[in-house]
Coordinates of N, CA and C and ligand atoms in Angstrom, one line a residue:
M1 N 220.6 5.4 -21.5 CA 219.2 5.6 -21.9 C 219.1 6.6 -23.0
T2 N 218.0 6.6 -23.7 CA 217.9 7.4 -24.9 C 216.7 8.3 -24.9
S3 N 216.2 8.6 -23.7 CA 215.0 9.4 -23.7 C 215.2 10.8 -23.4
K4 N 216.5 11.2 -23.3 CA 216.8 12.6 -23.0 C 216.4 13.5 -24.2
T5 N 215.9 14.7 -23.8 CA 215.7 15.7 -24.9 C 216.6 16.9 -24.7
H6 N 216.9 17.5 -25.9 CA 217.7 18.7 -25.8 C 217.0 19.8 -26.5
R7 N 217.3 21.1 -26.2 CA 216.8 22.2 -27.0 C 217.6 22.2 -28.3
L8 N 216.9 22.7 -29.3 CA 217.5 22.6 -30.7 C 218.8 23.4 -30.7
D9 N 218.9 24.6 -30.1 CA 220.2 25.3 -30.2 C 221.3 24.6 -29.5
R10 N 221.0 23.9 -28.4 CA 222.1 23.1 -27.7 C 222.5 21.9 -28.6
F11 N 221.5 21.3 -29.2 CA 221.8 20.1 -30.0 C 222.7 20.6 -31.2
I12 N 222.4 21.7 -31.8 CA 223.1 22.2 -33.0 C 224.6 22.5 -32.6
S13 N 224.7 23.1 -31.4 CA 226.1 23.5 -30.9 C 226.9 22.2 -30.6
Q14 N 226.2 21.1 -30.2 CA 227.0 19.9 -29.9 C 227.3 19.1 -31.1
K15 N 226.5 19.2 -32.2 CA 226.6 18.3 -33.3 C 227.2 19.0 -34.6
S16 N 227.5 20.3 -34.5 CA 228.0 20.9 -35.7 C 229.0 22.0 -35.3
Q17 N 229.6 22.7 -36.2 CA 230.6 23.7 -35.9 C 229.9 25.0 -35.5
F18 N 228.5 25.0 -35.5 CA 227.8 26.3 -35.2 C 227.6 26.3 -33.7
S19 N 227.4 27.6 -33.2 CA 227.2 27.8 -31.8 C 225.7 27.8 -31.5
M20 N 225.4 27.9 -30.2 CA 224.0 28.0 -29.8 C 223.4 29.3 -30.4
S21 N 224.1 30.3 -30.3 CA 223.6 31.6 -30.8 C 223.5 31.7 -32.3
D22 N 224.3 30.9 -33.0 CA 224.1 30.8 -34.5 C 222.8 30.2 -34.9
T23 N 222.2 29.4 -34.0 CA 221.1 28.6 -34.4 C 219.9 29.4 -34.9
R24 N 219.7 30.6 -34.2 CA 218.5 31.4 -34.6 C 218.7 31.8 -36.1
L25 N 219.9 32.2 -36.5 CA 220.1 32.6 -37.9 C 219.9 31.4 -38.9
L26 N 220.4 30.3 -38.5 CA 220.3 29.1 -39.3 C 218.8 28.8 -39.5
I27 N 218.0 29.0 -38.5 CA 216.5 28.7 -38.6 C 215.9 29.8 -39.6
A28 N 216.3 31.0 -39.4 CA 215.8 32.1 -40.3 C 216.2 31.8 -41.7
Q29 N 217.4 31.3 -41.9 CA 217.8 31.0 -43.3 C 217.3 29.6 -43.8
K30 N 216.4 29.0 -43.0 CA 215.7 27.8 -43.4 C 216.7 26.6 -43.7
R31 N 217.7 26.6 -42.9 CA 218.8 25.6 -43.1 C 218.6 24.3 -42.2
I32 N 217.7 24.4 -41.3 CA 217.5 23.2 -40.4 C 216.1 22.6 -40.6
K33 N 216.1 21.3 -40.7 CA 214.9 20.6 -40.7 C 214.8 19.5 -39.6
L34 N 213.6 19.4 -39.0 CA 213.3 18.4 -37.9 C 212.3 17.5 -38.5
N35 N 212.6 16.3 -38.6 CA 211.7 15.3 -39.1 C 211.1 15.7 -40.5
G36 N 211.9 16.3 -41.3 CA 211.5 16.7 -42.6 C 210.8 18.1 -42.7
E37 N 210.5 18.7 -41.5 CA 209.9 20.1 -41.5 C 210.9 21.1 -41.1
L38 N 210.8 22.3 -41.7 CA 211.7 23.4 -41.4 C 211.6 23.7 -39.9
A39 N 212.7 23.9 -39.2 CA 212.7 24.3 -37.8 C 212.2 25.7 -37.7
S40 N 211.5 26.0 -36.5 CA 210.8 27.3 -36.4 C 211.3 28.0 -35.1
S41 N 212.0 27.3 -34.2 CA 212.3 28.0 -32.9 C 213.6 27.3 -32.3
I42 N 214.4 28.1 -31.7 CA 215.6 27.5 -31.0 C 215.2 26.6 -29.8
Q43 N 213.9 26.8 -29.4 CA 213.5 26.0 -28.2 C 212.8 24.7 -28.6
Q44 N 212.8 24.4 -29.9 CA 212.2 23.1 -30.2 C 213.0 22.0 -29.6
K45 N 212.2 20.9 -29.2 CA 212.9 19.8 -28.5 C 213.4 18.7 -29.5
V46 N 214.6 18.3 -29.2 CA 215.2 17.2 -30.1 C 215.4 16.0 -29.2
D47 N 214.8 14.9 -29.5 CA 215.1 13.7 -28.7 C 215.9 12.7 -29.6
Y48 N 216.2 11.5 -29.1 CA 217.1 10.6 -29.7 C 216.5 10.2 -31.1
F49 N 215.2 10.2 -31.3 CA 214.7 9.8 -32.5 C 214.2 10.9 -33.5
T50 N 214.6 12.2 -33.1 CA 214.2 13.3 -34.0 C 215.3 13.3 -35.2
H51 N 214.8 13.2 -36.4 CA 215.7 13.3 -37.5 C 216.1 14.8 -37.7
V52 N 217.4 15.1 -37.6 CA 217.8 16.5 -37.7 C 218.7 16.7 -38.9
E53 N 218.3 17.6 -39.8 CA 219.1 17.9 -41.0 C 219.6 19.3 -40.9
L54 N 220.9 19.5 -41.3 CA 221.4 20.9 -41.4 C 222.0 21.0 -42.9
D55 N 221.5 21.9 -43.6 CA 221.9 22.0 -45.0 C 221.7 20.7 -45.8
G56 N 220.7 20.0 -45.5 CA 220.4 18.7 -46.2 C 221.2 17.5 -45.7
V57 N 222.1 17.7 -44.7 CA 223.0 16.7 -44.2 C 222.4 16.2 -42.8
S58 N 222.2 14.9 -42.7 CA 221.7 14.4 -41.4 C 222.7 14.6 -40.3
L59 N 222.3 15.2 -39.2 CA 223.1 15.3 -38.0 C 222.7 14.2 -37.0
Q60 N 221.5 13.7 -37.2 CA 221.1 12.6 -36.3 C 219.9 11.9 -37.0
K61 N 220.0 10.6 -37.1 CA 218.9 9.8 -37.7 C 218.8 8.4 -37.1
N62 N 218.2 8.3 -36.0 CA 218.1 7.1 -35.2 C 216.8 6.4 -35.4
Q63 N 216.8 5.1 -35.6 CA 215.5 4.4 -35.7 C 215.3 3.6 -34.4
P64 N 214.0 3.7 -33.9 CA 213.8 2.9 -32.7 C 213.9 1.4 -33.0
L65 N 214.3 0.6 -32.0 CA 214.5 -0.8 -32.2 C 213.9 -1.5 -31.0
Y66 N 213.0 -2.5 -31.2 CA 212.3 -3.2 -30.2 C 212.5 -4.7 -30.4
I67 N 213.0 -5.4 -29.4 CA 213.3 -6.8 -29.7 C 212.8 -7.6 -28.5
M68 N 212.3 -8.8 -28.8 CA 211.9 -9.8 -27.8 C 212.9 -11.0 -27.9
L69 N 213.2 -11.5 -26.7 CA 214.1 -12.6 -26.6 C 213.5 -13.7 -25.7
N70 N 213.7 -14.9 -26.0 CA 213.3 -16.0 -25.1 C 214.5 -16.4 -24.3
K71 N 214.7 -15.8 -23.1 CA 215.9 -16.0 -22.3 C 216.0 -17.4 -21.8
P72 N 217.1 -18.1 -22.0 CA 217.3 -19.4 -21.4 C 217.9 -19.2 -20.0
K73 N 218.0 -20.3 -19.2 CA 218.6 -20.2 -17.9 C 220.1 -19.9 -18.1
G74 N 220.7 -19.3 -17.1 CA 222.2 -19.2 -17.1 C 222.7 -18.0 -17.9
Y75 N 221.9 -17.1 -18.2 CA 222.3 -15.8 -18.9 C 222.0 -14.6 -17.9
V76 N 223.0 -13.7 -17.9 CA 222.8 -12.5 -17.1 C 222.0 -11.5 -17.8
S77 N 221.0 -10.9 -17.1 CA 220.3 -9.8 -17.7 C 221.1 -8.5 -17.6
A78 N 222.1 -8.3 -18.4 CA 222.9 -7.2 -18.5 C 223.5 -7.0 -19.9
T79 N 224.1 -5.9 -20.1 CA 224.7 -5.8 -21.5 C 226.1 -6.2 -21.5
S80 N 226.7 -6.3 -20.3 CA 228.1 -6.9 -20.2 C 228.3 -7.5 -18.8
D81 N 229.1 -8.5 -18.7 CA 229.3 -9.2 -17.4 C 230.7 -9.8 -17.5
P82 N 231.5 -9.7 -16.4 CA 232.9 -10.2 -16.5 C 232.9 -11.8 -16.4
N83 N 231.9 -12.4 -15.9 CA 232.0 -13.8 -15.6 C 231.0 -14.7 -16.4
H84 N 229.9 -14.2 -16.9 CA 228.9 -15.0 -17.5 C 228.5 -14.4 -18.9
E85 N 227.9 -15.3 -19.7 CA 227.3 -14.8 -20.9 C 226.1 -13.9 -20.5
T86 N 225.8 -12.9 -21.4 CA 224.7 -12.0 -21.1 C 223.6 -12.3 -22.2
V87 N 222.4 -11.7 -22.0 CA 221.4 -11.9 -22.9 C 221.8 -11.2 -24.3
L88 N 222.6 -10.3 -24.2 CA 223.1 -9.6 -25.5 C 223.9 -10.5 -26.3
D89 N 224.6 -11.5 -25.7 CA 225.3 -12.5 -26.5 C 224.4 -13.3 -27.4
L90 N 223.1 -13.4 -27.1 CA 222.2 -14.2 -27.9 C 221.7 -13.4 -29.1
I91 N 222.1 -12.1 -29.1 CA 221.5 -11.2 -30.2 C 222.6 -10.9 -31.2
D92 N 222.2 -11.1 -32.5 CA 223.1 -10.9 -33.6 C 222.4 -9.8 -34.5
H93 N 222.6 -8.6 -34.1 CA 221.9 -7.5 -34.8 C 223.0 -6.4 -34.9
P94 N 223.0 -5.7 -36.1 CA 224.1 -4.7 -36.3 C 224.0 -3.5 -35.3
R95 N 222.8 -3.3 -34.8 CA 222.7 -2.2 -33.8 C 222.5 -2.6 -32.4
K96 N 223.0 -3.8 -32.1 CA 222.7 -4.3 -30.7 C 223.4 -3.5 -29.6
H97 N 224.5 -2.8 -30.0 CA 225.2 -2.0 -29.0 C 224.3 -0.8 -28.5
E98 N 223.2 -0.5 -29.2 CA 222.3 0.5 -28.8 C 221.3 0.0 -27.7
L99 N 221.2 -1.3 -27.6 CA 220.1 -1.8 -26.8 C 220.3 -1.8 -25.3
H100 N 219.2 -1.6 -24.5 CA 219.2 -1.8 -23.1 C 218.0 -2.7 -22.8
I101 N 218.0 -3.2 -21.5 CA 217.0 -4.2 -21.1 C 215.8 -3.5 -20.5
A102 N 214.6 -3.9 -20.9 CA 213.4 -3.3 -20.3 C 212.8 -4.4 -19.3
G103 N 213.3 -4.4 -18.1 CA 212.8 -5.4 -17.1 C 213.7 -6.6 -17.1
R104 N 214.5 -6.7 -16.1 CA 215.5 -7.8 -15.9 C 214.8 -9.1 -15.5
L105 N 215.5 -10.2 -15.8 CA 215.1 -11.5 -15.2 C 216.3 -12.0 -14.5
D106 N 216.1 -12.8 -13.5 CA 217.2 -13.4 -12.7 C 218.0 -14.4 -13.6
F107 N 219.2 -14.7 -13.2 CA 220.1 -15.6 -13.9 C 219.4 -16.9 -14.4
N108 N 218.6 -17.5 -13.5 CA 218.0 -18.8 -13.8 C 216.5 -18.7 -14.2
T109 N 216.0 -17.5 -14.3 CA 214.6 -17.3 -14.8 C 214.7 -17.3 -16.4
T110 N 213.6 -17.9 -17.0 CA 213.6 -18.0 -18.4 C 212.4 -17.1 -18.9
G111 N 212.4 -17.0 -20.3 CA 211.2 -16.4 -20.9 C 211.4 -15.0 -21.5
L112 N 210.3 -14.3 -21.5 CA 210.2 -13.1 -22.3 C 211.1 -11.9 -21.7
M113 N 212.0 -11.5 -22.6 CA 212.8 -10.4 -22.2 C 212.7 -9.3 -23.3
L114 N 212.6 -8.1 -22.9 CA 212.4 -7.0 -24.0 C 213.6 -6.2 -24.0
L115 N 214.1 -5.8 -25.1 CA 215.3 -5.0 -25.3 C 215.0 -3.9 -26.3
T116 N 215.5 -2.7 -26.0 CA 215.2 -1.6 -26.9 C 216.2 -0.5 -26.8
N117 N 216.2 0.4 -27.8 CA 217.0 1.6 -27.6 C 216.2 2.9 -27.3
D118 N 214.9 2.6 -27.0 CA 213.9 3.7 -26.7 C 213.7 3.7 -25.2
G119 N 214.3 4.7 -24.5 CA 214.3 4.8 -23.1 C 212.9 5.2 -22.6
T120 N 212.1 5.9 -23.4 CA 210.8 6.3 -22.9 C 209.9 5.1 -22.9
W121 N 210.1 4.2 -23.9 CA 209.3 3.0 -24.0 C 209.6 2.1 -22.8
S122 N 210.9 1.9 -22.6 CA 211.3 0.9 -21.5 C 210.9 1.4 -20.2
R123 N 210.9 2.7 -20.0 CA 210.4 3.2 -18.7 C 208.9 2.9 -18.5
R124 N 208.2 3.1 -19.6 CA 206.7 2.8 -19.5 C 206.5 1.3 -19.2
I125 N 207.3 0.5 -19.8 CA 207.2 -1.0 -19.5 C 207.4 -1.3 -18.0
C126 N 208.4 -0.6 -17.4 CA 208.8 -1.0 -16.1 C 208.0 -0.2 -15.0
L127 N 207.5 1.0 -15.3 CA 206.8 1.8 -14.2 C 205.6 1.1 -13.7
P128 N 205.5 0.9 -12.4 CA 204.3 0.3 -11.8 C 203.0 1.1 -12.2
E129 N 203.1 2.4 -12.3 CA 202.0 3.2 -12.7 C 201.4 2.9 -14.0
S130 N 202.2 2.3 -14.9 CA 201.7 1.9 -16.2 C 200.7 0.7 -16.1
K131 N 200.8 0.0 -15.0 CA 199.9 -1.1 -14.7 C 200.0 -2.2 -15.8
L132 N 201.1 -2.3 -16.4 CA 201.3 -3.3 -17.4 C 201.5 -4.7 -16.7
V133 N 200.7 -5.6 -17.1 CA 200.7 -6.9 -16.4 C 201.8 -7.8 -16.9
K134 N 202.7 -8.3 -16.0 CA 203.7 -9.3 -16.3 C 203.3 -10.6 -15.8
T135 N 203.2 -11.6 -16.7 CA 202.7 -12.9 -16.4 C 203.9 -13.9 -16.2
Y136 N 203.9 -14.6 -15.1 CA 204.9 -15.6 -14.8 C 204.3 -17.0 -14.6
E137 N 205.0 -18.0 -15.1 CA 204.6 -19.4 -14.8 C 205.6 -19.8 -13.7
V138 N 205.1 -20.4 -12.6 CA 206.0 -20.6 -11.5 C 205.8 -22.1 -11.1
K139 N 207.0 -22.7 -10.7 CA 206.9 -24.0 -10.1 C 207.6 -23.9 -8.7
V140 N 206.9 -24.3 -7.7 CA 207.4 -24.1 -6.3 C 207.6 -25.5 -5.6
D141 N 208.2 -25.4 -4.4 CA 208.7 -26.5 -3.7 C 207.6 -27.2 -2.8
K142 N 206.6 -26.3 -2.3 CA 205.6 -26.8 -1.4 C 204.2 -26.6 -2.0
P143 N 203.2 -27.4 -1.6 CA 201.9 -27.3 -2.2 C 201.3 -25.9 -2.1
L144 N 200.6 -25.5 -3.1 CA 199.9 -24.1 -3.1 C 198.5 -24.3 -2.6
T145 N 198.1 -23.2 -1.9 CA 196.7 -23.2 -1.3 C 196.0 -21.9 -1.7
Q146 N 194.7 -21.9 -1.4 CA 193.9 -20.7 -1.7 C 194.4 -19.5 -0.8
E147 N 195.1 -19.8 0.2 CA 195.7 -18.7 1.1 C 196.6 -17.8 0.3
Y148 N 197.4 -18.4 -0.6 CA 198.3 -17.7 -1.5 C 197.5 -16.7 -2.4
V149 N 196.4 -17.2 -2.9 CA 195.6 -16.4 -3.8 C 195.1 -15.1 -3.1
Q150 N 194.6 -15.3 -1.9 CA 194.1 -14.2 -1.1 C 195.2 -13.2 -0.7
Q151 N 196.3 -13.8 -0.2 CA 197.4 -13.0 0.3 C 198.1 -12.2 -0.8
F152 N 198.2 -12.8 -2.0 CA 198.9 -12.1 -3.1 C 197.9 -11.0 -3.6
N153 N 196.6 -11.2 -3.5 CA 195.7 -10.2 -3.9 C 195.7 -9.0 -2.9
K154 N 195.9 -9.3 -1.7 CA 196.0 -8.3 -0.6 C 197.3 -7.5 -0.7
G155 N 198.3 -8.2 -1.1 CA 199.7 -7.6 -1.2 C 200.6 -8.2 -0.1
I156 N 201.9 -8.1 -0.4 CA 202.9 -8.7 0.6 C 203.8 -7.5 1.0
Y157 N 204.0 -7.4 2.3 CA 204.9 -6.3 2.7 C 206.3 -6.6 2.5
F158 N 207.1 -5.8 1.8 CA 208.5 -5.9 1.6 C 209.2 -5.0 2.6
H159 N 209.9 -5.6 3.6 CA 210.5 -4.8 4.6 C 211.6 -3.8 4.1
Y160 N 212.4 -4.4 3.2 CA 213.5 -3.6 2.7 C 213.1 -2.3 2.0
E161 N 212.1 -2.4 1.2 CA 211.6 -1.2 0.5 C 210.5 -0.4 1.2
K162 N 210.0 -1.1 2.3 CA 208.8 -0.6 3.1 C 207.6 -0.3 2.2
I163 N 207.3 -1.3 1.4 CA 206.1 -1.1 0.5 C 205.3 -2.4 0.6
T164 N 204.1 -2.3 0.2 CA 203.2 -3.5 0.1 C 203.0 -3.7 -1.4
T165 N 203.2 -4.9 -1.9 CA 203.1 -5.1 -3.3 C 201.6 -4.9 -3.8
Q166 N 201.5 -4.5 -5.0 CA 200.2 -4.2 -5.6 C 199.4 -5.5 -5.7
P167 N 198.1 -5.4 -5.8 CA 197.3 -6.7 -5.9 C 197.8 -7.5 -7.1
A168 N 198.0 -8.8 -6.8 CA 198.5 -9.7 -7.8 C 197.5 -10.8 -8.0
H169 N 197.4 -11.4 -9.2 CA 196.5 -12.4 -9.5 C 197.2 -13.8 -9.6
L170 N 196.8 -14.7 -8.7 CA 197.5 -16.0 -8.8 C 196.4 -17.1 -9.2
E171 N 196.8 -17.8 -10.3 CA 195.9 -18.9 -10.7 C 196.7 -20.2 -10.5
I172 N 196.1 -21.0 -9.6 CA 196.8 -22.3 -9.2 C 196.5 -23.3 -10.3
C173 N 197.5 -23.8 -10.9 CA 197.3 -24.8 -12.0 C 197.4 -26.2 -11.5
T174 N 198.4 -26.6 -10.8 CA 198.5 -27.9 -10.2 C 199.0 -27.6 -8.7
E175 N 199.2 -28.7 -8.0 CA 199.6 -28.5 -6.6 C 200.8 -27.7 -6.5
F176 N 201.7 -27.8 -7.5 CA 203.0 -27.1 -7.3 C 203.3 -26.0 -8.4
T177 N 202.3 -25.8 -9.3 CA 202.5 -24.8 -10.4 C 201.4 -23.8 -10.4
A178 N 201.7 -22.6 -10.9 CA 200.7 -21.6 -10.9 C 201.1 -20.5 -11.9
K179 N 200.1 -19.7 -12.3 CA 200.4 -18.5 -13.1 C 200.2 -17.3 -12.2
L180 N 201.2 -16.4 -12.3 CA 201.1 -15.2 -11.4 C 201.2 -14.0 -12.3
S181 N 200.3 -13.0 -12.1 CA 200.3 -11.8 -12.8 C 200.5 -10.6 -11.9
I182 N 201.6 -9.9 -12.2 CA 201.9 -8.7 -11.3 C 202.1 -7.5 -12.2
V183 N 202.0 -6.3 -11.6 CA 202.2 -5.1 -12.3 C 203.5 -4.4 -12.0
E184 N 204.3 -4.9 -11.1 CA 205.5 -4.3 -10.7 C 206.7 -5.2 -11.1
G185 N 207.9 -4.7 -10.8 CA 209.0 -5.5 -11.0 C 210.1 -5.2 -10.0
K186 N 209.7 -5.4 -8.7 CA 210.7 -5.2 -7.6 C 211.7 -6.3 -7.7
Y187 N 212.9 -6.0 -7.1 CA 214.0 -7.0 -7.1 C 213.5 -8.4 -6.5
H188 N 213.7 -9.4 -7.3 CA 213.3 -10.8 -7.0 C 211.9 -10.8 -6.5
Q189 N 211.0 -10.1 -7.2 CA 209.7 -9.9 -6.6 C 208.9 -11.2 -6.5
V190 N 208.9 -12.1 -7.5 CA 208.1 -13.3 -7.4 C 208.7 -14.2 -6.3
K191 N 210.0 -14.3 -6.3 CA 210.6 -15.2 -5.3 C 210.3 -14.7 -3.9
R192 N 210.3 -13.4 -3.7 CA 210.0 -12.9 -2.4 C 208.6 -13.0 -2.0
M193 N 207.7 -13.0 -3.0 CA 206.3 -13.1 -2.7 C 206.0 -14.6 -2.2
F194 N 206.6 -15.5 -2.9 CA 206.4 -16.9 -2.4 C 207.2 -17.2 -1.1
G195 N 208.3 -16.4 -1.0 CA 209.1 -16.4 0.3 C 208.3 -16.1 1.5
F196 N 207.3 -15.3 1.3 CA 206.4 -15.0 2.4 C 205.8 -16.2 3.1
F197 N 205.6 -17.2 2.2 CA 205.0 -18.5 2.7 C 206.2 -19.6 2.9
D198 N 207.4 -19.1 2.8 CA 208.6 -19.9 3.0 C 208.6 -21.0 1.9
N199 N 208.1 -20.7 0.7 CA 208.0 -21.6 -0.4 C 209.0 -21.2 -1.4
E200 N 209.9 -22.1 -1.7 CA 211.0 -21.8 -2.7 C 210.5 -21.9 -4.2
V201 N 210.8 -20.9 -5.0 CA 210.5 -21.0 -6.4 C 211.6 -21.8 -7.1
L202 N 211.2 -22.9 -7.7 CA 212.1 -23.8 -8.3 C 212.3 -23.5 -9.8
E203 N 211.3 -23.0 -10.4 CA 211.4 -22.6 -11.8 C 210.5 -21.4 -12.0
L204 N 211.0 -20.5 -12.8 CA 210.3 -19.3 -13.1 C 210.5 -18.9 -14.6
H205 N 209.3 -18.6 -15.2 CA 209.3 -18.3 -16.6 C 208.4 -17.2 -16.9
R206 N 208.8 -16.1 -17.5 CA 207.9 -15.0 -17.9 C 207.4 -15.3 -19.3
S207 N 206.0 -15.3 -19.3 CA 205.4 -15.6 -20.6 C 204.8 -14.4 -21.3
A208 N 204.5 -13.4 -20.6 CA 203.9 -12.2 -21.2 C 204.3 -10.9 -20.5
V209 N 204.3 -9.8 -21.2 CA 204.4 -8.5 -20.7 C 203.3 -7.7 -21.4
G210 N 202.3 -7.3 -20.7 CA 201.1 -6.7 -21.3 C 200.6 -7.6 -22.4
H211 N 200.4 -7.1 -23.6 CA 199.9 -7.9 -24.7 C 201.0 -8.6 -25.5
I212 N 202.2 -8.4 -25.1 CA 203.3 -9.0 -25.8 C 203.6 -10.4 -25.2
T213 N 203.5 -11.4 -26.0 CA 203.7 -12.8 -25.5 C 204.8 -13.5 -26.4
L214 N 205.3 -14.5 -25.8 CA 206.4 -15.2 -26.5 C 205.9 -16.1 -27.7
H215 N 204.6 -16.5 -27.6 CA 204.1 -17.4 -28.6 C 205.0 -18.6 -28.7
N216 N 205.5 -18.9 -29.9 CA 206.3 -20.1 -30.1 C 207.8 -19.7 -30.4
L217 N 208.2 -18.6 -29.9 CA 209.6 -18.2 -30.1 C 210.5 -19.2 -29.3
P218 N 211.4 -19.9 -30.0 CA 212.2 -21.0 -29.3 C 213.1 -20.3 -28.3
E219 N 213.5 -21.1 -27.3 CA 214.4 -20.6 -26.3 C 215.7 -20.2 -26.9
G220 N 216.2 -19.1 -26.5 CA 217.5 -18.6 -27.0 C 217.4 -17.8 -28.2
H221 N 216.2 -17.7 -28.8 CA 216.0 -17.0 -30.0 C 215.4 -15.6 -29.8
Y222 N 215.5 -14.7 -30.7 CA 215.0 -13.4 -30.6 C 214.3 -13.0 -31.9
R223 N 213.5 -11.9 -31.9 CA 212.9 -11.4 -33.1 C 212.5 -9.9 -32.8
L224 N 212.4 -9.1 -33.9 CA 211.9 -7.8 -33.7 C 210.4 -7.8 -33.4
L225 N 210.0 -6.8 -32.6 CA 208.6 -6.7 -32.3 C 207.9 -6.1 -33.5
T226 N 206.6 -6.5 -33.7 CA 205.8 -5.9 -34.7 C 205.3 -4.5 -34.2
E227 N 204.8 -3.7 -35.1 CA 204.4 -2.4 -34.6 C 203.2 -2.5 -33.6
Q228 N 202.4 -3.5 -33.9 CA 201.2 -3.7 -33.0 C 201.7 -4.1 -31.6
E229 N 202.9 -4.9 -31.5 CA 203.4 -5.3 -30.2 C 204.0 -4.1 -29.5
F230 N 204.8 -3.3 -30.2 CA 205.5 -2.3 -29.4 C 204.6 -1.0 -29.2
T231 N 203.4 -1.0 -29.7 CA 202.5 0.1 -29.4 C 201.9 -0.2 -28.1
L232 N 202.2 0.5 -27.1 CA 201.7 0.2 -25.7 C 200.3 0.8 -25.5
Ligands
URA301 N1 210.7 -12.1 -10.0 C1 211.8 -12.9 -9.6 O1 211.9 -13.2 -8.4 N2 212.7 -13.2 -10.5 C2 212.7 -12.8 -11.8 O2 213.5 -13.1 -12.6 C3 211.5 -12.1 -12.2 C4 210.6 -11.7 -11.3

C-alpha cells in the first residue's frame, strides 16, 4: 500500500546520505522543496505522492495511477497467483507493478475492477463508511420474490463475522435476474446474501462502483480513469 506518511526528516535520512538531524540545516539552507515549495519544518508530512527535491534533484516523484478493467471469468483478483492468470496479466502498462486492487471479485465474477497505486483512494473505495454503492447484475438459480427485496433491505446476518449487512437495494428484473446495490464488500457478500434463501448465484457481474461505470469497455480491456471518475 502507498498511503503511509513519513516525517520529512525521516524521509530525508532514508532517501539521501543525510541524517535526520541534518534535515533542519538543509531546510534552513533552503535546499529541500516539497511539491515545488521550500520545506519549512522537519515535521512536514511526506506521502507517496509528495514530490521531494533536494538540491534540485528529485528524491521521489510518484504519479497516482487509477485504472478500470472489465474482468472476464477465470482470472484471479490478485497481483500474482501460482496457478491461474491474474487480472494484472490483462494490463499492459509500464507502471503496472505499482498497482493493487481496490475491491476484489471472485474468480468467476465479471465486470468492473479498479486498480490503483493510491492506498488512500482504494481504502475509501472499500470502506463501508464511505457508503459507496457497488452495483451488481445477478443471475440466480431459483425464482426471485419480493421477500428478497424486503430481507436485503433489512439486512442479512453473517454468522462468521457476526454482523448484519447494511441495507441493500434489490431491483428484480426478470424471474431469475436482478440488480443489487450494496455499500460493503464482505467476503462472497452477494453469494452469501442469496445463500440466505438457498438460491445459488449462477452469474455475477459488477457494473458500477459509485459513479464509475464500465460503459462500453469490452471484456478483458482496461483504461485509465478520467479525473472526474477518480474524484470521489
Ligand atoms: N460478492 C460475491 O459474492 N462475489 C463477488 O465477486 C463480489 C461480490
